[in-house]
Amino acid sequence: MLALAMAGFSHGATAQQVGDPSESRGPRFLLATAERSRPVPVDLTRSAVLRRPLSLAFDSTPLKQALAEISRQAGLSLVYADDVLPAATLVNLRADHIAVAAALMDVLLDAGVDVVFTRDGRATLVKRPPGPAVQLGSIAGTVTAAGGGTLLPRATITVTGTRLTAEADAAGRYSISSVPVGTHRVRARMLGYAAADTSVVVEEGKETVVDFQLKAQAIELEAVVAVGYGEKRRENLTGAVASIGSEPLESRPITNTLAAIQGVIPGVVVERSGGQPGVEDFSLDLRGASSTNGGNSPLVLIDGVPGKLELLNPADIETISVLKDAAASIYGARAADGVLLVTTKKGTRGATRFTYSTNAAITKLTGMMDTPNNYQMAIMDNEANIHNGAAPMYTPDLLNRVRIGDPTPIPHPIYGSSGRMLFFTNTDWRKAVFENGFERKHTLTASGGGQNSSYYLSGDLFRPGRRDSICQRQ
């Protein structure tokens, strides 16, 4: 029965063609009433349910499965017996905003059934009453090339407006049977030849002979250039390919993609040549040094387009594949140092999906030795002066004041004339300037899609670790 009540049904003489059932290849939409012994046509223009828009994508889909999808989207539950529908029928239909009636008309074409509705809101598929026997004939002939008479095997011959078609055999002959009696247009076509068509009169029980002579025709084909900018299945590659997915990149609290792949992909050498927070400088190497006066960086393709890996957010990367051997040769001279194929994340069909991730890290200075305190520095200054043949800079009294951290400064013993003061307090200036930094990163993504499109939006906010100098704080 109908899951959603049928509303707005009416019947009229102009709603549908009500003639001989055999004249219509599609289903008829009928309304069964107690007042009439035979169902009457439904006015499709006044039925809200039959005009409801659908979005369908059927590719060799079984007929029953296609009907189930139409019923689900339309809010219908069609009732029919198993023997009503033809077995092993496949449906091919792709359409957006197609009406329920049009969808049923398409998938039930030549099925020999009608859709019958009742006043209480039920819909049933019933076999159409048999009409008079259809008178049939056949069409046969030969397809050759014009001028020389060369046979054209594999030429396609079609009866226009029907699903009747045939292919010429090795001798150029073809035959189409079960052609309804009447006048038809028959077309023959083959690649490299101009299509030809003619009008044919088919008589009952007779074979109509139609021969075609096709004229050669120059066709312009698009030039195919194998640039390699695209995706290739792993089994289609002839060389070894190293690759990683998104998990190793997302699990590391790193904001630079080059830093994220450091030590992760075999054979990929990533070197850091700068340490300024947020603007680190990296170099990438796959095949070693190949030039003494040029760069050795590999070709980076982001979704098939050359780009810079360091400008890409690691959270937006789906996979990274590395081509180092002959597999990179299809990319030309620019692939002399190898190729990195980067695939970014894509939206998937379904409702909008939001993801949020955040990470925090502490950055600190590395590779520095411990700094001596003021008293140790004063002792070393005195020793340096003595070894240099000069008098010690710090007297025993000054050394004692340095050791205890006397808060009262005095004019500098050597540079006092220029206004410099000597402080005795113990201050670790390197620690004050290069203090630890705290960096944060927030990433927000939105993805989704429909039947024919998808989307993936992402944004991230990065606050690098900040090391305030003593001058900035003062």
PDB file of C-alpha atoms in Angstrom, residues 36-214:
ATOM      1  CA  ARG A  36     -16.802   2.083 -13.075  1.00  0.00           C
ATOM      2  CA  SER A  37     -16.120  -1.469 -14.124  1.00  0.00           C
ATOM      3  CA  ARG A  38     -12.813  -0.503 -15.759  1.00  0.00           C
ATOM      4  CA  PRO A  39     -10.059   1.768 -14.379  1.00  0.00           C
ATOM      5  CA  VAL A  40      -9.913   5.274 -15.805  1.00  0.00           C
ATOM      6  CA  PRO A  41      -6.757   7.273 -16.654  1.00  0.00           C
ATOM      7  CA  VAL A  42      -5.214   9.478 -13.959  1.00  0.00           C
ATOM      8  CA  ASP A  43      -4.669  13.157 -14.730  1.00  0.00           C
ATOM      9  CA  LEU A  44      -0.895  13.342 -14.228  1.00  0.00           C
ATOM     10  CA  THR A  45      -0.924  17.145 -14.106  1.00  0.00           C
ATOM     11  CA  ARG A  46      -3.077  17.127 -10.956  1.00  0.00           C
ATOM     12  CA  SER A  47      -1.396  14.316  -8.990  1.00  0.00           C
ATOM     13  CA  ALA A  48       0.946  15.725  -6.340  1.00  0.00           C
ATOM     14  CA  VAL A  49       2.678  12.397  -5.772  1.00  0.00           C
ATOM     15  CA  LEU A  50       3.281  11.583  -9.438  1.00  0.00           C
ATOM     16  CA  ARG A  51       4.751  15.077  -9.967  1.00  0.00           C
ATOM     17  CA  ARG A  52       7.114  14.795  -6.996  1.00  0.00           C
ATOM     18  CA  PRO A  53      10.775  15.321  -8.132  1.00  0.00           C
ATOM     19  CA  LEU A  54      13.353  12.553  -7.652  1.00  0.00           C
ATOM     20  CA  SER A  55      17.117  12.242  -8.047  1.00  0.00           C
ATOM     21  CA  LEU A  56      18.046   8.852  -9.515  1.00  0.00           C
ATOM     22  CA  ALA A  57      21.287   7.158 -10.582  1.00  0.00           C
ATOM     23  CA  PHE A  58      20.763   3.666 -11.995  1.00  0.00           C
ATOM     24  CA  ASP A  59      23.620   1.896 -13.794  1.00  0.00           C
ATOM     25  CA  SER A  60      22.622  -1.635 -14.840  1.00  0.00           C
ATOM     26  CA  THR A  61      20.400  -1.783 -11.755  1.00  0.00           C
ATOM     27  CA  PRO A  62      17.879  -4.655 -11.454  1.00  0.00           C
ATOM     28  CA  LEU A  63      14.328  -3.493 -12.171  1.00  0.00           C
ATOM     29  CA  LYS A  64      12.982  -4.468  -8.753  1.00  0.00           C
ATOM     30  CA  GLN A  65      15.803  -2.593  -7.014  1.00  0.00           C
ATOM     31  CA  ALA A  66      15.131   0.486  -9.155  1.00  0.00           C
ATOM     32  CA  LEU A  67      11.422   0.365  -8.265  1.00  0.00           C
ATOM     33  CA  ALA A  68      12.317   0.089  -4.582  1.00  0.00           C
ATOM     34  CA  GLU A  69      14.471   3.242  -4.787  1.00  0.00           C
ATOM     35  CA  ILE A  70      11.737   5.171  -6.616  1.00  0.00           C
ATOM     36  CA  SER A  71       9.209   4.029  -4.025  1.00  0.00           C
ATOM     37  CA  ARG A  72      11.484   5.098  -1.171  1.00  0.00           C
ATOM     38  CA  GLN A  73      12.096   8.603  -2.507  1.00  0.00           C
ATOM     39  CA  ALA A  74       8.483   9.117  -3.567  1.00  0.00           C
ATOM     40  CA  GLY A  75       6.994   7.764  -0.347  1.00  0.00           C
ATOM     41  CA  LEU A  76       5.293   4.923  -2.226  1.00  0.00           C
ATOM     42  CA  SER A  77       5.135   1.208  -1.555  1.00  0.00           C
ATOM     43  CA  LEU A  78       4.257  -0.425  -4.851  1.00  0.00           C
ATOM     44  CA  VAL A  79       2.546  -3.800  -4.637  1.00  0.00           C
ATOM     45  CA  TYR A  80       3.083  -6.415  -7.332  1.00  0.00           C
ATOM     46  CA  ALA A  81       3.388 -10.169  -7.759  1.00  0.00           C
ATOM     47  CA  ASP A  82       6.743 -11.717  -8.616  1.00  0.00           C
ATOM     48  CA  ASP A  83       5.544 -12.895 -12.011  1.00  0.00           C
ATOM     49  CA  VAL A  84       4.290  -9.465 -13.085  1.00  0.00           C
ATOM     50  CA  LEU A  85       7.695  -7.986 -13.923  1.00  0.00           C
ATOM     51  CA  PRO A  86      10.019  -9.453 -16.557  1.00  0.00           C
ATOM     52  CA  ALA A  87      12.986 -11.301 -15.078  1.00  0.00           C
ATOM     53  CA  ALA A  88      16.623 -10.139 -15.365  1.00  0.00           C
ATOM     54  CA  THR A  89      15.685  -6.645 -16.563  1.00  0.00           C
ATOM     55  CA  LEU A  90      18.369  -4.005 -15.935  1.00  0.00           C
ATOM     56  CA  VAL A  91      17.718  -0.263 -15.716  1.00  0.00           C
ATOM     57  CA  ASN A  92      20.029   2.580 -16.810  1.00  0.00           C
ATOM     58  CA  LEU A  93      18.783   6.008 -15.783  1.00  0.00           C
ATOM     59  CA  ARG A  94      20.488   9.107 -14.414  1.00  0.00           C
ATOM     60  CA  ALA A  95      18.348  12.163 -13.755  1.00  0.00           C
ATOM     61  CA  ASP A  96      17.843  14.987 -11.268  1.00  0.00           C
ATOM     62  CA  HIS A  97      14.415  16.440 -10.484  1.00  0.00           C
ATOM     63  CA  ILE A  98      12.623  13.848 -12.593  1.00  0.00           C
ATOM     64  CA  ALA A  99       8.937  13.388 -11.776  1.00  0.00           C
ATOM     65  CA  VAL A 100       7.739  10.110 -10.270  1.00  0.00           C
ATOM     66  CA  ALA A 101       5.513   9.471 -13.287  1.00  0.00           C
ATOM     67  CA  ALA A 102       8.381  10.045 -15.737  1.00  0.00           C
ATOM     68  CA  ALA A 103      10.700   7.780 -13.728  1.00  0.00           C
ATOM     69  CA  LEU A 104       8.145   4.950 -13.657  1.00  0.00           C
ATOM     70  CA  MET A 105       7.483   5.472 -17.359  1.00  0.00           C
ATOM     71  CA  ASP A 106      11.192   5.025 -18.100  1.00  0.00           C
ATOM     72  CA  VAL A 107      11.995   2.002 -15.914  1.00  0.00           C
ATOM     73  CA  LEU A 108       8.769   0.171 -16.850  1.00  0.00           C
ATOM     74  CA  LEU A 109       9.196   0.760 -20.579  1.00  0.00           C
ATOM     75  CA  ASP A 110       8.219  -2.388 -22.517  1.00  0.00           C
ATOM     76  CA  ALA A 111       7.505  -4.183 -19.219  1.00  0.00           C
ATOM     77  CA  GLY A 112       3.867  -4.712 -20.220  1.00  0.00           C
ATOM     78  CA  VAL A 113       2.409  -3.459 -16.924  1.00  0.00           C
ATOM     79  CA  ASP A 114       0.115  -0.661 -15.758  1.00  0.00           C
ATOM     80  CA  VAL A 115       0.050   1.244 -12.441  1.00  0.00           C
ATOM     81  CA  VAL A 116      -3.414   1.097 -10.870  1.00  0.00           C
ATOM     82  CA  PHE A 117      -4.332   3.355  -7.914  1.00  0.00           C
ATOM     83  CA  THR A 118      -7.365   3.004  -5.648  1.00  0.00           C
ATOM     84  CA  ARG A 119      -9.318   5.631  -3.720  1.00  0.00           C
ATOM     85  CA  ASP A 120      -7.870   4.453  -0.403  1.00  0.00           C
ATOM     86  CA  GLY A 121      -4.334   5.238  -1.581  1.00  0.00           C
ATOM     87  CA  ARG A 122      -2.965   1.906  -2.808  1.00  0.00           C
ATOM     88  CA  ALA A 123      -0.846   1.404  -5.932  1.00  0.00           C
ATOM     89  CA  THR A 124      -0.509  -1.940  -7.716  1.00  0.00           C
ATOM     90  CA  LEU A 125       1.437  -3.072 -10.759  1.00  0.00           C
ATOM     91  CA  VAL A 126      -0.773  -5.272 -12.934  1.00  0.00           C
ATOM     92  CA  LYS A 127      -0.146  -6.998 -16.234  1.00  0.00           C
ATOM     93  CA  ARG A 128      -1.591  -5.149 -19.171  1.00  0.00           C
ATOM     94  CA  PRO A 129      -4.389  -7.007 -20.953  1.00  0.00           C
ATOM     95  CA  PRO A 130      -3.062  -8.632 -24.117  1.00  0.00           C
ATOM     96  CA  GLY A 131      -3.842  -6.719 -27.271  1.00  0.00           C
ATOM     97  CA  PRO A 132      -4.032  -8.010 -30.771  1.00  0.00           C
ATOM     98  CA  ALA A 133      -0.990  -9.887 -32.046  1.00  0.00           C
ATOM     99  CA  VAL A 134       1.709  -7.553 -33.327  1.00  0.00           C
ATOM    100  CA  GLN A 135       2.563  -8.052 -36.968  1.00  0.00           C
ATOM    101  CA  LEU A 136       6.304  -8.414 -37.483  1.00  0.00           C
ATOM    102  CA  GLY A 137       8.795  -8.557 -40.310  1.00  0.00           C
ATOM    103  CA  SER A 138      12.582  -8.331 -40.681  1.00  0.00           C
ATOM    104  CA  ILE A 139      15.283  -6.176 -42.274  1.00  0.00           C
ATOM    105  CA  ALA A 140      18.551  -7.513 -43.717  1.00  0.00           C
ATOM    106  CA  GLY A 141      21.287  -6.382 -46.050  1.00  0.00           C
ATOM    107  CA  THR A 142      24.974  -5.631 -46.564  1.00  0.00           C
ATOM    108  CA  VAL A 143      27.150  -2.673 -45.548  1.00  0.00           C
ATOM    109  CA  THR A 144      30.002  -1.709 -47.888  1.00  0.00           C
ATOM    110  CA  ALA A 145      32.246   1.280 -48.522  1.00  0.00           C
ATOM    111  CA  ALA A 146      31.149   3.619 -51.278  1.00  0.00           C
ATOM    112  CA  GLY A 147      33.284   3.532 -54.407  1.00  0.00           C
ATOM    113  CA  GLY A 148      35.350   0.409 -53.864  1.00  0.00           C
ATOM    114  CA  GLY A 149      32.714  -1.912 -52.433  1.00  0.00           C
ATOM    115  CA  THR A 150      34.900  -2.899 -49.475  1.00  0.00           C
ATOM    116  CA  LEU A 151      32.947  -4.858 -46.887  1.00  0.00           C
ATOM    117  CA  LEU A 152      32.539  -3.052 -43.563  1.00  0.00           C
ATOM    118  CA  PRO A 153      32.321  -5.562 -40.724  1.00  0.00           C
ATOM    119  CA  ARG A 154      31.292  -4.316 -37.267  1.00  0.00           C
ATOM    120  CA  ALA A 155      29.177  -1.509 -38.740  1.00  0.00           C
ATOM    121  CA  THR A 156      26.154  -0.721 -36.538  1.00  0.00           C
ATOM    122  CA  ILE A 157      22.636  -0.703 -37.964  1.00  0.00           C
ATOM    123  CA  THR A 158      19.761   0.731 -35.906  1.00  0.00           C
ATOM    124  CA  VAL A 159      16.016   1.061 -36.415  1.00  0.00           C
ATOM    125  CA  THR A 160      15.408   4.668 -35.348  1.00  0.00           C
ATOM    126  CA  GLY A 161      13.041   5.114 -32.417  1.00  0.00           C
ATOM    127  CA  THR A 162      13.364   1.515 -31.232  1.00  0.00           C
ATOM    128  CA  ARG A 163      15.851  -0.628 -29.362  1.00  0.00           C
ATOM    129  CA  LEU A 164      16.350  -2.837 -32.417  1.00  0.00           C
ATOM    130  CA  THR A 165      19.978  -2.880 -33.526  1.00  0.00           C
ATOM    131  CA  ALA A 166      22.464  -5.203 -35.208  1.00  0.00           C
ATOM    132  CA  GLU A 167      26.153  -5.371 -36.063  1.00  0.00           C
ATOM    133  CA  ALA A 168      27.512  -6.398 -39.443  1.00  0.00           C
ATOM    134  CA  ASP A 169      29.459  -9.652 -39.479  1.00  0.00           C
ATOM    135  CA  ALA A 170      32.813 -10.355 -41.140  1.00  0.00           C
ATOM    136  CA  ALA A 171      31.096 -10.469 -44.545  1.00  0.00           C
ATOM    137  CA  GLY A 172      29.407  -7.106 -43.952  1.00  0.00           C
ATOM    138  CA  ARG A 173      25.962  -8.708 -43.619  1.00  0.00           C
ATOM    139  CA  TYR A 174      23.398  -7.843 -40.968  1.00  0.00           C
ATOM    140  CA  SER A 175      19.878  -8.952 -40.027  1.00  0.00           C
ATOM    141  CA  ILE A 176      17.279  -7.411 -37.715  1.00  0.00           C
ATOM    142  CA  SER A 177      14.259  -9.536 -36.816  1.00  0.00           C
ATOM    143  CA  SER A 178      10.975  -8.814 -34.982  1.00  0.00           C
ATOM    144  CA  VAL A 179      10.517  -5.424 -36.621  1.00  0.00           C
ATOM    145  CA  PRO A 180       6.914  -4.139 -36.352  1.00  0.00           C
ATOM    146  CA  VAL A 181       5.091  -3.775 -39.642  1.00  0.00           C
ATOM    147  CA  GLY A 182       5.130  -0.233 -41.002  1.00  0.00           C
ATOM    148  CA  THR A 183       7.479   2.487 -42.179  1.00  0.00           C
ATOM    149  CA  HIS A 184      10.762   2.919 -40.282  1.00  0.00           C
ATOM    150  CA  ARG A 185      13.999   4.883 -40.572  1.00  0.00           C
ATOM    151  CA  VAL A 186      17.090   2.665 -40.579  1.00  0.00           C
ATOM    152  CA  ARG A 187      20.561   4.116 -39.909  1.00  0.00           C
ATOM    153  CA  ALA A 188      24.011   2.598 -40.520  1.00  0.00           C
ATOM    154  CA  ARG A 189      27.169   4.053 -39.020  1.00  0.00           C
ATOM    155  CA  MET A 190      30.827   3.194 -38.502  1.00  0.00           C
ATOM    156  CA  LEU A 191      33.860   5.045 -37.229  1.00  0.00           C
ATOM    157  CA  GLY A 192      35.624   6.819 -40.092  1.00  0.00           C
ATOM    158  CA  TYR A 193      32.549   6.873 -42.320  1.00  0.00           C
ATOM    159  CA  ALA A 194      29.614   9.235 -42.661  1.00  0.00           C
ATOM    160  CA  ALA A 195      26.388   7.794 -41.265  1.00  0.00           C
ATOM    161  CA  ALA A 196      23.656   6.904 -43.744  1.00  0.00           C
ATOM    162  CA  ASP A 197      19.952   6.365 -43.186  1.00  0.00           C
ATOM    163  CA  THR A 198      16.982   5.481 -45.323  1.00  0.00           C
ATOM    164  CA  SER A 199      13.240   4.880 -45.076  1.00  0.00           C
ATOM    165  CA  VAL A 200      12.069   1.259 -45.084  1.00  0.00           C
ATOM    166  CA  VAL A 201       8.592  -0.303 -45.367  1.00  0.00           C
ATOM    167  CA  VAL A 202       8.358  -3.560 -43.401  1.00  0.00           C
ATOM    168  CA  GLU A 203       5.679  -6.083 -44.366  1.00  0.00           C
ATOM    169  CA  GLU A 204       4.322  -8.902 -42.227  1.00  0.00           C
ATOM    170  CA  GLY A 205       6.319 -12.116 -42.454  1.00  0.00           C
ATOM    171  CA  LYS A 206       8.660 -10.728 -45.111  1.00  0.00           C
ATOM    172  CA  GLU A 207      12.335  -9.762 -45.131  1.00  0.00           C
ATOM    173  CA  THR A 208      13.057  -6.299 -46.468  1.00  0.00           C
ATOM    174  CA  VAL A 209      16.531  -5.986 -48.018  1.00  0.00           C
ATOM    175  CA  VAL A 210      18.351  -2.706 -47.406  1.00  0.00           C
ATOM    176  CA  ASP A 211      21.992  -2.313 -48.473  1.00  0.00           C
ATOM    177  CA  PHE A 212      24.134   0.598 -47.281  1.00  0.00           C
ATOM    178  CA  GLN A 213      27.151   2.226 -48.911  1.00  0.00           C
ATOM    179  CA  LEU A 214      29.021   4.451 -46.475  1.00  0.00           C
TER     180      LEU A 214
END
